[in-house]
JSON list of C-alpha atoms and ligand atoms in Angstrom, two decimals:
[
{"chain": "F", "resi": 180, "resn": "MET", "atom": "CA", "xyz": [-115.11, -175.92, 47.14]},
{"chain": "F", "resi": 181, "resn": "ARG", "atom": "CA", "xyz": [-113.52, -173.26, 44.98]},
{"chain": "F", "resi": 182, "resn": "ARG", "atom": "CA", "xyz": [-115.27, -170.15, 46.24]},
{"chain": "F", "resi": 183, "resn": "VAL", "atom": "CA", "xyz": [-116.54, -169.51, 49.75]},
{"chain": "F", "resi": 184, "resn": "CYS", "atom": "CA", "xyz": [-119.07, -166.84, 50.57]},
{"chain": "F", "resi": 185, "resn": "VAL", "atom": "CA", "xyz": [-118.46, -165.12, 53.89]},
{"chain": "F", "resi": 186, "resn": "PHE", "atom": "CA", "xyz": [-121.29, -163.18, 55.52]},
{"chain": "F", "resi": 187, "resn": "CYS", "atom": "CA", "xyz": [-120.02, -160.90, 58.27]},
{"chain": "F", "resi": 188, "resn": "GLY", "atom": "CA", "xyz": [-120.64, -157.68, 60.11]},
{"chain": "F", "resi": 189, "resn": "SER", "atom": "CA", "xyz": [-120.45, -154.29, 58.50]},
{"chain": "F", "resi": 190, "resn": "SER", "atom": "CA", "xyz": [-119.22, -153.33, 62.01]},
{"chain": "F", "resi": 191, "resn": "PHE", "atom": "CA", "xyz": [-116.16, -154.55, 63.87]},
{"chain": "F", "resi": 192, "resn": "GLY", "atom": "CA", "xyz": [-118.10, -155.73, 66.91]},
{"chain": "F", "resi": 193, "resn": "ALA", "atom": "CA", "xyz": [-117.04, -155.16, 70.50]},
{"chain": "F", "resi": 194, "resn": "ARG", "atom": "CA", "xyz": [-114.03, -157.51, 70.67]},
{"chain": "F", "resi": 195, "resn": "PRO", "atom": "CA", "xyz": [-110.69, -157.54, 68.86]},
{"chain": "F", "resi": 196, "resn": "ALA", "atom": "CA", "xyz": [-111.19, -161.32, 68.52]},
{"chain": "F", "resi": 197, "resn": "TYR", "atom": "CA", "xyz": [-113.73, -160.72, 65.74]},
{"chain": "F", "resi": 198, "resn": "THR", "atom": "CA", "xyz": [-111.24, -158.78, 63.64]},
{"chain": "F", "resi": 199, "resn": "GLU", "atom": "CA", "xyz": [-108.53, -161.37, 64.36]},
{"chain": "F", "resi": 200, "resn": "ALA", "atom": "CA", "xyz": [-110.88, -164.16, 63.27]},
{"chain": "F", "resi": 201, "resn": "ALA", "atom": "CA", "xyz": [-111.73, -162.32, 60.04]},
{"chain": "F", "resi": 202, "resn": "ARG", "atom": "CA", "xyz": [-108.01, -162.07, 59.30]},
{"chain": "F", "resi": 203, "resn": "ALA", "atom": "CA", "xyz": [-107.41, -165.72, 60.16]},
{"chain": "F", "resi": 204, "resn": "LEU", "atom": "CA", "xyz": [-110.26, -166.87, 57.93]},
{"chain": "F", "resi": 205, "resn": "GLY", "atom": "CA", "xyz": [-109.07, -164.65, 55.09]},
{"chain": "F", "resi": 206, "resn": "ARG", "atom": "CA", "xyz": [-105.54, -166.08, 55.29]},
{"chain": "F", "resi": 207, "resn": "LEU", "atom": "CA", "xyz": [-106.86, -169.62, 55.50]},
{"chain": "F", "resi": 208, "resn": "LEU", "atom": "CA", "xyz": [-108.96, -169.17, 52.37]},
{"chain": "F", "resi": 209, "resn": "VAL", "atom": "CA", "xyz": [-105.87, -168.06, 50.46]},
{"chain": "F", "resi": 210, "resn": "ASP", "atom": "CA", "xyz": [-103.77, -170.92, 51.90]},
{"chain": "F", "resi": 211, "resn": "ARG", "atom": "CA", "xyz": [-106.42, -173.37, 50.68]},
{"chain": "F", "resi": 212, "resn": "GLU", "atom": "CA", "xyz": [-106.63, -171.64, 47.29]},
{"chain": "F", "resi": 213, "resn": "LEU", "atom": "CA", "xyz": [-110.24, -170.69, 47.93]},
{"chain": "F", "resi": 214, "resn": "GLU", "atom": "CA", "xyz": [-111.66, -167.43, 46.59]},
{"chain": "F", "resi": 215, "resn": "LEU", "atom": "CA", "xyz": [-113.66, -165.09, 48.80]},
{"chain": "F", "resi": 216, "resn": "VAL", "atom": "CA", "xyz": [-117.15, -163.99, 47.79]},
{"chain": "F", "resi": 217, "resn": "TYR", "atom": "CA", "xyz": [-118.65, -161.34, 50.06]},
{"chain": "F", "resi": 218, "resn": "GLY", "atom": "CA", "xyz": [-120.82, -158.22, 50.15]},
{"chain": "F", "resi": 219, "resn": "GLY", "atom": "CA", "xyz": [-118.26, -155.92, 48.53]},
{"chain": "F", "resi": 220, "resn": "GLY", "atom": "CA", "xyz": [-118.11, -153.36, 51.33]},
{"chain": "F", "resi": 221, "resn": "ASN", "atom": "CA", "xyz": [-115.06, -151.72, 52.83]},
{"chain": "F", "resi": 222, "resn": "VAL", "atom": "CA", "xyz": [-116.48, -151.43, 56.33]},
{"chain": "F", "resi": 223, "resn": "GLY", "atom": "CA", "xyz": [-116.23, -153.48, 59.52]},
{"chain": "F", "resi": 224, "resn": "LEU", "atom": "CA", "xyz": [-115.32, -157.16, 59.30]},
{"chain": "F", "resi": 225, "resn": "MET", "atom": "CA", "xyz": [-116.26, -157.13, 55.60]},
{"chain": "F", "resi": 226, "resn": "GLY", "atom": "CA", "xyz": [-113.37, -154.78, 54.84]},
{"chain": "F", "resi": 227, "resn": "VAL", "atom": "CA", "xyz": [-111.02, -156.68, 57.15]},
{"chain": "F", "resi": 228, "resn": "ILE", "atom": "CA", "xyz": [-111.49, -160.06, 55.47]},
{"chain": "F", "resi": 229, "resn": "ALA", "atom": "CA", "xyz": [-111.31, -158.63, 51.95]},
{"chain": "F", "resi": 230, "resn": "ASP", "atom": "CA", "xyz": [-108.10, -156.73, 52.76]},
{"chain": "F", "resi": 231, "resn": "GLU", "atom": "CA", "xyz": [-106.54, -159.84, 54.30]},
{"chain": "F", "resi": 232, "resn": "VAL", "atom": "CA", "xyz": [-107.36, -162.01, 51.29]},
{"chain": "F", "resi": 233, "resn": "LEU", "atom": "CA", "xyz": [-105.94, -159.42, 48.88]},
{"chain": "F", "resi": 234, "resn": "ALA", "atom": "CA", "xyz": [-102.82, -158.83, 51.01]},
{"chain": "F", "resi": 235, "resn": "ALA", "atom": "CA", "xyz": [-102.16, -162.59, 51.02]},
{"chain": "F", "resi": 236, "resn": "GLY", "atom": "CA", "xyz": [-102.37, -162.69, 47.23]},
{"chain": "F", "resi": 237, "resn": "GLY", "atom": "CA", "xyz": [-105.86, -164.21, 46.98]},
{"chain": "F", "resi": 238, "resn": "ARG", "atom": "CA", "xyz": [-109.00, -163.33, 45.06]},
{"chain": "F", "resi": 239, "resn": "ALA", "atom": "CA", "xyz": [-111.79, -161.31, 46.65]},
{"chain": "F", "resi": 240, "resn": "ILE", "atom": "CA", "xyz": [-115.06, -160.99, 44.75]},
{"chain": "F", "resi": 241, "resn": "GLY", "atom": "CA", "xyz": [-117.60, -158.43, 45.94]},
{"chain": "F", "resi": 242, "resn": "VAL", "atom": "CA", "xyz": [-121.31, -158.24, 45.14]},
{"chain": "F", "resi": 243, "resn": "ILE", "atom": "CA", "xyz": [-122.89, -154.94, 46.11]},
{"chain": "F", "resi": 244, "resn": "PRO", "atom": "CA", "xyz": [-126.13, -153.11, 45.34]},
{"chain": "F", "resi": 245, "resn": "ASP", "atom": "CA", "xyz": [-125.68, -149.87, 43.38]},
{"chain": "F", "resi": 246, "resn": "SER", "atom": "CA", "xyz": [-127.24, -147.89, 46.23]},
{"chain": "F", "resi": 247, "resn": "MET", "atom": "CA", "xyz": [-124.35, -148.89, 48.48]},
{"chain": "F", "resi": 248, "resn": "VAL", "atom": "CA", "xyz": [-121.68, -148.05, 45.89]},
{"chain": "F", "resi": 249, "resn": "THR", "atom": "CA", "xyz": [-123.02, -144.54, 45.60]},
{"chain": "F", "resi": 250, "resn": "ARG", "atom": "CA", "xyz": [-122.80, -144.18, 49.35]},
{"chain": "F", "resi": 251, "resn": "GLU", "atom": "CA", "xyz": [-119.06, -144.79, 48.76]},
{"chain": "F", "resi": 252, "resn": "VAL", "atom": "CA", "xyz": [-118.75, -147.88, 50.86]},
{"chain": "F", "resi": 253, "resn": "ALA", "atom": "CA", "xyz": [-117.72, -150.28, 48.10]},
{"chain": "F", "resi": 254, "resn": "HIS", "atom": "CA", "xyz": [-114.21, -151.69, 48.34]},
{"chain": "F", "resi": 255, "resn": "THR", "atom": "CA", "xyz": [-112.29, -150.26, 45.39]},
{"chain": "F", "resi": 256, "resn": "GLY", "atom": "CA", "xyz": [-109.40, -152.75, 45.31]},
{"chain": "F", "resi": 257, "resn": "LEU", "atom": "CA", "xyz": [-111.24, -156.02, 44.76]},
{"chain": "F", "resi": 258, "resn": "THR", "atom": "CA", "xyz": [-110.40, -158.67, 42.18]},
{"chain": "F", "resi": 259, "resn": "GLU", "atom": "CA", "xyz": [-113.98, -158.38, 40.89]},
{"chain": "F", "resi": 260, "resn": "LEU", "atom": "CA", "xyz": [-116.84, -156.13, 41.97]},
{"chain": "F", "resi": 261, "resn": "HIS", "atom": "CA", "xyz": [-120.32, -157.01, 40.74]},
{"chain": "F", "resi": 262, "resn": "VAL", "atom": "CA", "xyz": [-122.75, -154.10, 41.05]},
{"chain": "F", "resi": 263, "resn": "VAL", "atom": "CA", "xyz": [-126.38, -155.25, 41.14]},
{"chain": "F", "resi": 264, "resn": "ASP", "atom": "CA", "xyz": [-129.68, -153.42, 41.43]},
{"chain": "F", "resi": 265, "resn": "SER", "atom": "CA", "xyz": [-131.03, -154.70, 44.73]},
{"chain": "F", "resi": 266, "resn": "MET", "atom": "CA", "xyz": [-130.27, -156.52, 47.96]},
{"chain": "F", "resi": 267, "resn": "HIS", "atom": "CA", "xyz": [-132.22, -159.50, 46.61]},
{"chain": "F", "resi": 268, "resn": "ALA", "atom": "CA", "xyz": [-130.10, -159.62, 43.46]},
{"chain": "F", "resi": 269, "resn": "ARG", "atom": "CA", "xyz": [-126.99, -159.40, 45.63]},
{"chain": "F", "resi": 270, "resn": "LYS", "atom": "CA", "xyz": [-127.92, -162.42, 47.72]},
{"chain": "F", "resi": 271, "resn": "ALA", "atom": "CA", "xyz": [-128.87, -164.42, 44.66]},
{"chain": "F", "resi": 272, "resn": "LEU", "atom": "CA", "xyz": [-125.58, -163.70, 42.88]},
{"chain": "F", "resi": 273, "resn": "MET", "atom": "CA", "xyz": [-123.49, -164.33, 45.99]},
{"chain": "F", "resi": 274, "resn": "ALA", "atom": "CA", "xyz": [-125.20, -167.71, 46.32]},
{"chain": "F", "resi": 275, "resn": "GLU", "atom": "CA", "xyz": [-124.73, -168.56, 42.65]},
{"chain": "F", "resi": 276, "resn": "LEU", "atom": "CA", "xyz": [-121.02, -167.66, 42.66]},
{"chain": "F", "resi": 277, "resn": "SER", "atom": "CA", "xyz": [-120.22, -169.64, 45.81]},
{"chain": "F", "resi": 278, "resn": "ASP", "atom": "CA", "xyz": [-119.70, -173.28, 46.70]},
{"chain": "F", "resi": 279, "resn": "GLY", "atom": "CA", "xyz": [-120.28, -172.84, 50.44]},
{"chain": "F", "resi": 280, "resn": "PHE", "atom": "CA", "xyz": [-121.34, -170.22, 52.98]},
{"chain": "F", "resi": 281, "resn": "ILE", "atom": "CA", "xyz": [-119.90, -169.05, 56.30]},
{"chain": "F", "resi": 282, "resn": "ALA", "atom": "CA", "xyz": [-121.47, -166.64, 58.78]},
{"chain": "F", "resi": 283, "resn": "MET", "atom": "CA", "xyz": [-118.87, -164.87, 60.90]},
{"chain": "F", "resi": 284, "resn": "PRO", "atom": "CA", "xyz": [-120.06, -162.69, 63.77]},
{"chain": "F", "resi": 285, "resn": "GLY", "atom": "CA", "xyz": [-122.33, -159.96, 62.45]},
{"chain": "F", "resi": 286, "resn": "GLY", "atom": "CA", "xyz": [-125.67, -158.27, 62.86]},
{"chain": "F", "resi": 287, "resn": "ILE", "atom": "CA", "xyz": [-129.09, -158.80, 61.34]},
{"chain": "F", "resi": 288, "resn": "GLY", "atom": "CA", "xyz": [-127.72, -158.44, 57.80]},
{"chain": "F", "resi": 289, "resn": "THR", "atom": "CA", "xyz": [-125.39, -161.37, 58.41]},
{"chain": "F", "resi": 290, "resn": "LEU", "atom": "CA", "xyz": [-128.13, -163.44, 60.03]},
{"chain": "F", "resi": 291, "resn": "ASP", "atom": "CA", "xyz": [-130.54, -162.69, 57.19]},
{"chain": "F", "resi": 292, "resn": "GLU", "atom": "CA", "xyz": [-127.98, -163.84, 54.62]},
{"chain": "F", "resi": 293, "resn": "LEU", "atom": "CA", "xyz": [-127.14, -167.10, 56.36]},
{"chain": "F", "resi": 294, "resn": "PHE", "atom": "CA", "xyz": [-130.78, -167.90, 57.10]},
{"chain": "F", "resi": 295, "resn": "GLU", "atom": "CA", "xyz": [-131.74, -167.29, 53.50]},
{"chain": "F", "resi": 296, "resn": "VAL", "atom": "CA", "xyz": [-129.20, -169.75, 52.07]},
{"chain": "F", "resi": 297, "resn": "TRP", "atom": "CA", "xyz": [-130.13, -172.23, 54.81]},
{"chain": "F", "resi": 298, "resn": "THR", "atom": "CA", "xyz": [-133.80, -171.92, 53.83]},
{"chain": "F", "resi": 299, "resn": "TRP", "atom": "CA", "xyz": [-132.90, -172.47, 50.20]},
{"chain": "F", "resi": 300, "resn": "SER", "atom": "CA", "xyz": [-131.04, -175.67, 51.02]},
{"chain": "F", "resi": 301, "resn": "GLN", "atom": "CA", "xyz": [-134.04, -177.02, 52.98]},
{"chain": "F", "resi": 302, "resn": "ILE", "atom": "CA", "xyz": [-136.14, -176.91, 49.86]},
{"chain": "F", "resi": 303, "resn": "GLY", "atom": "CA", "xyz": [-133.42, -178.06, 47.48]},
{"chain": "F", "resi": 304, "resn": "ILE", "atom": "CA", "xyz": [-132.53, -174.83, 45.66]},
{"chain": "F", "resi": 305, "resn": "HIS", "atom": "CA", "xyz": [-128.88, -175.68, 46.33]},
{"chain": "F", "resi": 306, "resn": "ALA", "atom": "CA", "xyz": [-126.85, -178.40, 48.06]},
{"chain": "F", "resi": 307, "resn": "LYS", "atom": "CA", "xyz": [-123.89, -176.41, 49.37]},
{"chain": "F", "resi": 308, "resn": "PRO", "atom": "CA", "xyz": [-122.35, -176.53, 52.85]},
{"chain": "F", "resi": 309, "resn": "LEU", "atom": "CA", "xyz": [-123.10, -173.89, 55.48]},
{"chain": "F", "resi": 310, "resn": "GLY", "atom": "CA", "xyz": [-121.39, -172.95, 58.71]},
{"chain": "F", "resi": 311, "resn": "PHE", "atom": "CA", "xyz": [-121.22, -170.55, 61.63]},
{"chain": "F", "resi": 312, "resn": "LEU", "atom": "CA", "xyz": [-117.77, -169.36, 62.71]},
{"chain": "F", "resi": 313, "resn": "ASP", "atom": "CA", "xyz": [-118.54, -169.19, 66.41]},
{"chain": "F", "resi": 314, "resn": "VAL", "atom": "CA", "xyz": [-115.83, -166.78, 67.55]},
{"chain": "F", "resi": 315, "resn": "GLU", "atom": "CA", "xyz": [-115.67, -166.56, 71.37]},
{"chain": "F", "resi": 316, "resn": "GLY", "atom": "CA", "xyz": [-119.12, -168.15, 71.65]},
{"chain": "F", "resi": 317, "resn": "TYR", "atom": "CA", "xyz": [-120.80, -165.36, 69.69]},
{"chain": "F", "resi": 318, "resn": "TYR", "atom": "CA", "xyz": [-123.39, -167.77, 68.27]},
{"chain": "F", "resi": 319, "resn": "THR", "atom": "CA", "xyz": [-123.93, -169.94, 71.38]},
{"chain": "F", "resi": 320, "resn": "HIS", "atom": "CA", "xyz": [-127.33, -168.47, 72.28]},
{"chain": "F", "resi": 321, "resn": "LEU", "atom": "CA", "xyz": [-128.52, -168.71, 68.71]},
{"chain": "F", "resi": 322, "resn": "GLN", "atom": "CA", "xyz": [-127.59, -172.41, 68.58]},
{"chain": "F", "resi": 323, "resn": "VAL", "atom": "CA", "xyz": [-129.63, -173.04, 71.74]},
{"chain": "F", "resi": 324, "resn": "PHE", "atom": "CA", "xyz": [-132.60, -171.30, 70.17]},
{"chain": "F", "resi": 325, "resn": "LEU", "atom": "CA", "xyz": [-132.20, -173.25, 66.92]},
{"chain": "F", "resi": 326, "resn": "ASP", "atom": "CA", "xyz": [-132.21, -176.51, 68.93]},
{"chain": "F", "resi": 327, "resn": "HIS", "atom": "CA", "xyz": [-135.48, -175.26, 70.43]},
{"chain": "F", "resi": 328, "resn": "VAL", "atom": "CA", "xyz": [-136.88, -174.61, 66.94]},
{"chain": "F", "resi": 329, "resn": "ALA", "atom": "CA", "xyz": [-136.13, -178.23, 65.99]},
{"chain": "F", "resi": 330, "resn": "ALA", "atom": "CA", "xyz": [-137.35, -179.66, 69.33]},
{"chain": "F", "resi": 331, "resn": "GLU", "atom": "CA", "xyz": [-140.64, -177.80, 68.93]},
{"chain": "F", "resi": 332, "resn": "GLY", "atom": "CA", "xyz": [-141.22, -179.36, 65.54]},
{"chain": "F", "resi": 333, "resn": "PHE", "atom": "CA", "xyz": [-140.61, -176.38, 63.28]},
{"chain": "F", "resi": 334, "resn": "MET", "atom": "CA", "xyz": [-137.46, -177.75, 61.64]},
{"chain": "F", "resi": 335, "resn": "ARG", "atom": "CA", "xyz": [-136.45, -181.29, 60.83]},
{"chain": "F", "resi": 336, "resn": "ALA", "atom": "CA", "xyz": [-133.45, -182.73, 62.69]},
{"chain": "F", "resi": 337, "resn": "ARG", "atom": "CA", "xyz": [-131.56, -183.27, 59.43]},
{"chain": "F", "resi": 338, "resn": "HIS", "atom": "CA", "xyz": [-131.87, -179.58, 58.59]},
{"chain": "F", "resi": 339, "resn": "ARG", "atom": "CA", "xyz": [-130.88, -178.52, 62.09]},
{"chain": "F", "resi": 340, "resn": "THR", "atom": "CA", "xyz": [-127.65, -180.53, 61.99]},
{"chain": "F", "resi": 341, "resn": "MET", "atom": "CA", "xyz": [-126.66, -179.73, 58.42]},
{"chain": "F", "resi": 342, "resn": "VAL", "atom": "CA", "xyz": [-125.03, -176.44, 59.48]},
{"chain": "F", "resi": 343, "resn": "ALA", "atom": "CA", "xyz": [-121.50, -176.73, 60.86]},
{"chain": "F", "resi": 344, "resn": "VAL", "atom": "CA", "xyz": [-120.65, -174.73, 63.99]},
{"chain": "F", "resi": 345, "resn": "GLU", "atom": "CA", "xyz": [-116.98, -174.36, 64.86]},
{"chain": "F", "resi": 346, "resn": "ALA", "atom": "CA", "xyz": [-114.92, -171.88, 66.85]},
{"chain": "F", "resi": 347, "resn": "ASP", "atom": "CA", "xyz": [-111.92, -171.89, 64.57]},
{"chain": "F", "resi": 348, "resn": "PRO", "atom": "CA", "xyz": [-111.68, -171.49, 60.80]},
{"chain": "F", "resi": 349, "resn": "VAL", "atom": "CA", "xyz": [-109.65, -174.67, 60.18]},
{"chain": "F", "resi": 350, "resn": "GLY", "atom": "CA", "xyz": [-112.21, -176.82, 62.00]},
{"chain": "F", "resi": 351, "resn": "LEU", "atom": "CA", "xyz": [-115.04, -175.09, 60.21]},
{"chain": "F", "resi": 352, "resn": "LEU", "atom": "CA", "xyz": [-113.61, -175.62, 56.73]},
{"chain": "F", "resi": 353, "resn": "SER", "atom": "CA", "xyz": [-112.94, -179.29, 57.43]},
{"chain": "F", "resi": 354, "resn": "ALA", "atom": "CA", "xyz": [-116.48, -179.78, 58.81]},
{"chain": "F", "resi": 355, "resn": "MET", "atom": "CA", "xyz": [-117.86, -178.13, 55.68]},
{"chain": "F", "resi": 356, "resn": "GLY", "atom": "CA", "xyz": [-115.60, -180.27, 53.49]},
{"chain": "F", "resi": 357, "resn": "GLY", "atom": "CA", "xyz": [-117.34, -183.42, 54.77]},
{"chain": "F", "resi": 358, "resn": "PHE", "atom": "CA", "xyz": [-120.79, -182.03, 54.02]},
{"chain": "F", "resi": 359, "resn": "GLU", "atom": "CA", "xyz": [-123.46, -184.34, 52.67]},
{"chain": "F", "resi": 360, "resn": "ALA", "atom": "CA", "xyz": [-126.66, -182.64, 51.61]},
{"chain": "F", "resi": 361, "resn": "PRO", "atom": "CA", "xyz": [-129.67, -183.94, 53.54]},
{"chain": "F", "resi": 362, "resn": "GLU", "atom": "CA", "xyz": [-132.91, -184.81, 51.85]},
{"chain": "F", "resi": 363, "resn": "THR", "atom": "CA", "xyz": [-134.91, -181.74, 51.08]},
{"chain": "F", "resi": 364, "resn": "ILE", "atom": "CA", "xyz": [-138.45, -181.10, 52.26]},
{"chain": "F", "resi": 365, "resn": "TRP", "atom": "CA", "xyz": [-140.92, -182.63, 49.87]},
{"chain": "F", "resi": 366, "resn": "ASP", "atom": "CA", "xyz": [-144.40, -181.29, 49.27]},
{"chain": "F", "resi": 367, "resn": "HIS", "atom": "CA", "xyz": [-146.05, -184.08, 51.20]},
{"chain": "F", "resi": 368, "resn": "GLU", "atom": "CA", "xyz": [-144.03, -183.18, 54.32]},
{"chain": "F", "resi": 369, "resn": "VAL", "atom": "CA", "xyz": [-144.78, -179.49, 54.37]},
{"chain": "F", "resi": 370, "resn": "GLY", "atom": "CA", "xyz": [-147.56, -178.68, 56.80]},
{"chain": "F", "resi": 371, "resn": "LYS", "atom": "CA", "xyz": [-148.83, -182.25, 56.79]},
{"chain": "F", "resi": 372, "resn": "ARG", "atom": "CA", "xyz": [-151.09, -183.04, 59.75]},
{"chain": "L", "resi": 1729, "resn": "AMP", "atom": "P1", "xyz": [-124.70, -156.55, 59.45]},
{"chain": "L", "resi": 1729, "resn": "AMP", "atom": "O1", "xyz": [-124.47, -157.98, 59.78]},
{"chain": "L", "resi": 1729, "resn": "AMP", "atom": "O2", "xyz": [-126.07, -156.08, 59.91]},
{"chain": "L", "resi": 1729, "resn": "AMP", "atom": "O3", "xyz": [-123.59, -155.64, 59.84]},
{"chain": "L", "resi": 1729, "resn": "AMP", "atom": "O4", "xyz": [-124.81, -156.47, 57.91]},
{"chain": "L", "resi": 1729, "resn": "AMP", "atom": "C1", "xyz": [-123.96, -157.10, 57.10]},
{"chain": "L", "resi": 1729, "resn": "AMP", "atom": "C2", "xyz": [-124.56, -157.01, 55.76]},
{"chain": "L", "resi": 1729, "resn": "AMP", "atom": "O5", "xyz": [-125.21, -155.75, 55.63]},
{"chain": "L", "resi": 1729, "resn": "AMP", "atom": "C3", "xyz": [-123.64, -157.04, 54.62]},
{"chain": "L", "resi": 1729, "resn": "AMP", "atom": "O6", "xyz": [-123.35, -158.32, 54.20]},
{"chain": "L", "resi": 1729, "resn": "AMP", "atom": "C4", "xyz": [-124.42, -156.29, 53.65]},
{"chain": "L", "resi": 1729, "resn": "AMP", "atom": "O7", "xyz": [-125.49, -157.06, 53.20]},
{"chain": "L", "resi": 1729, "resn": "AMP", "atom": "C5", "xyz": [-124.99, -155.16, 54.40]},
{"chain": "L", "resi": 1729, "resn": "AMP", "atom": "N1", "xyz": [-124.17, -153.96, 54.51]},
{"chain": "L", "resi": 1729, "resn": "AMP", "atom": "C6", "xyz": [-124.28, -153.08, 55.50]},
{"chain": "L", "resi": 1729, "resn": "AMP", "atom": "N2", "xyz": [-123.41, -152.06, 55.34]},
{"chain": "L", "resi": 1729, "resn": "AMP", "atom": "C7", "xyz": [-122.73, -152.31, 54.23]},
{"chain": "L", "resi": 1729, "resn": "AMP", "atom": "C8", "xyz": [-121.71, -151.63, 53.54]},
{"chain": "L", "resi": 1729, "resn": "AMP", "atom": "N3", "xyz": [-121.23, -150.49, 54.02]},
{"chain": "L", "resi": 1729, "resn": "AMP", "atom": "N4", "xyz": [-121.24, -152.16, 52.41]},
{"chain": "L", "resi": 1729, "resn": "AMP", "atom": "C9", "xyz": [-121.75, -153.31, 51.95]},
{"chain": "L", "resi": 1729, "resn": "AMP", "atom": "N5", "xyz": [-122.71, -154.01, 52.55]},
{"chain": "L", "resi": 1729, "resn": "AMP", "atom": "C10", "xyz": [-123.20, -153.51, 53.68]}
]
């Protein structure tokens, strides 16, 4: 991987551990000579990780819709800032620029972003690693539900297990480094009775 896309909250969340984890992941990316791709904002955990990457001498690439720039929430000190015309264009460009995807703690925006790239990998639009950074068990309940989704026959086991889940950034990056893309869903599998 050369560039890692990090999806994370536009808020800080309720615990200092989330901010600390954003800093730790930012520093780790720079240590590993990985560039950050993210949503381009200067708010919440998004701003924290971008600031940490830049302070450590790394490259932080933002992708933001023009409507958010004009609301003055774009980070102005980034290595590159791509301004696009919609949220859909933003997600597409973030995915294209990146070699892997991490969801840190965040809200529905973060979940939407991770689920979209996960969906794309199921059907073979890309074959890039994905992971949840499960800081202080933030994603534990979601993992239980996702196991339920697979157990109830709405997701194949290979697509359930393709997403790494780790509590610390070093473990997560190494799990993602060993990623092997599973077979995608073929037409004959979709909705077959
Ligand atoms: P959430 O996880 O709901 O906090 O949302 C995170 C995502 O929401 C980001 O990745 C962006 O897609 C979007 N977002 C919300 N606020 C901002 C902002 N101020 N600047 C950039 N993106 C934002």
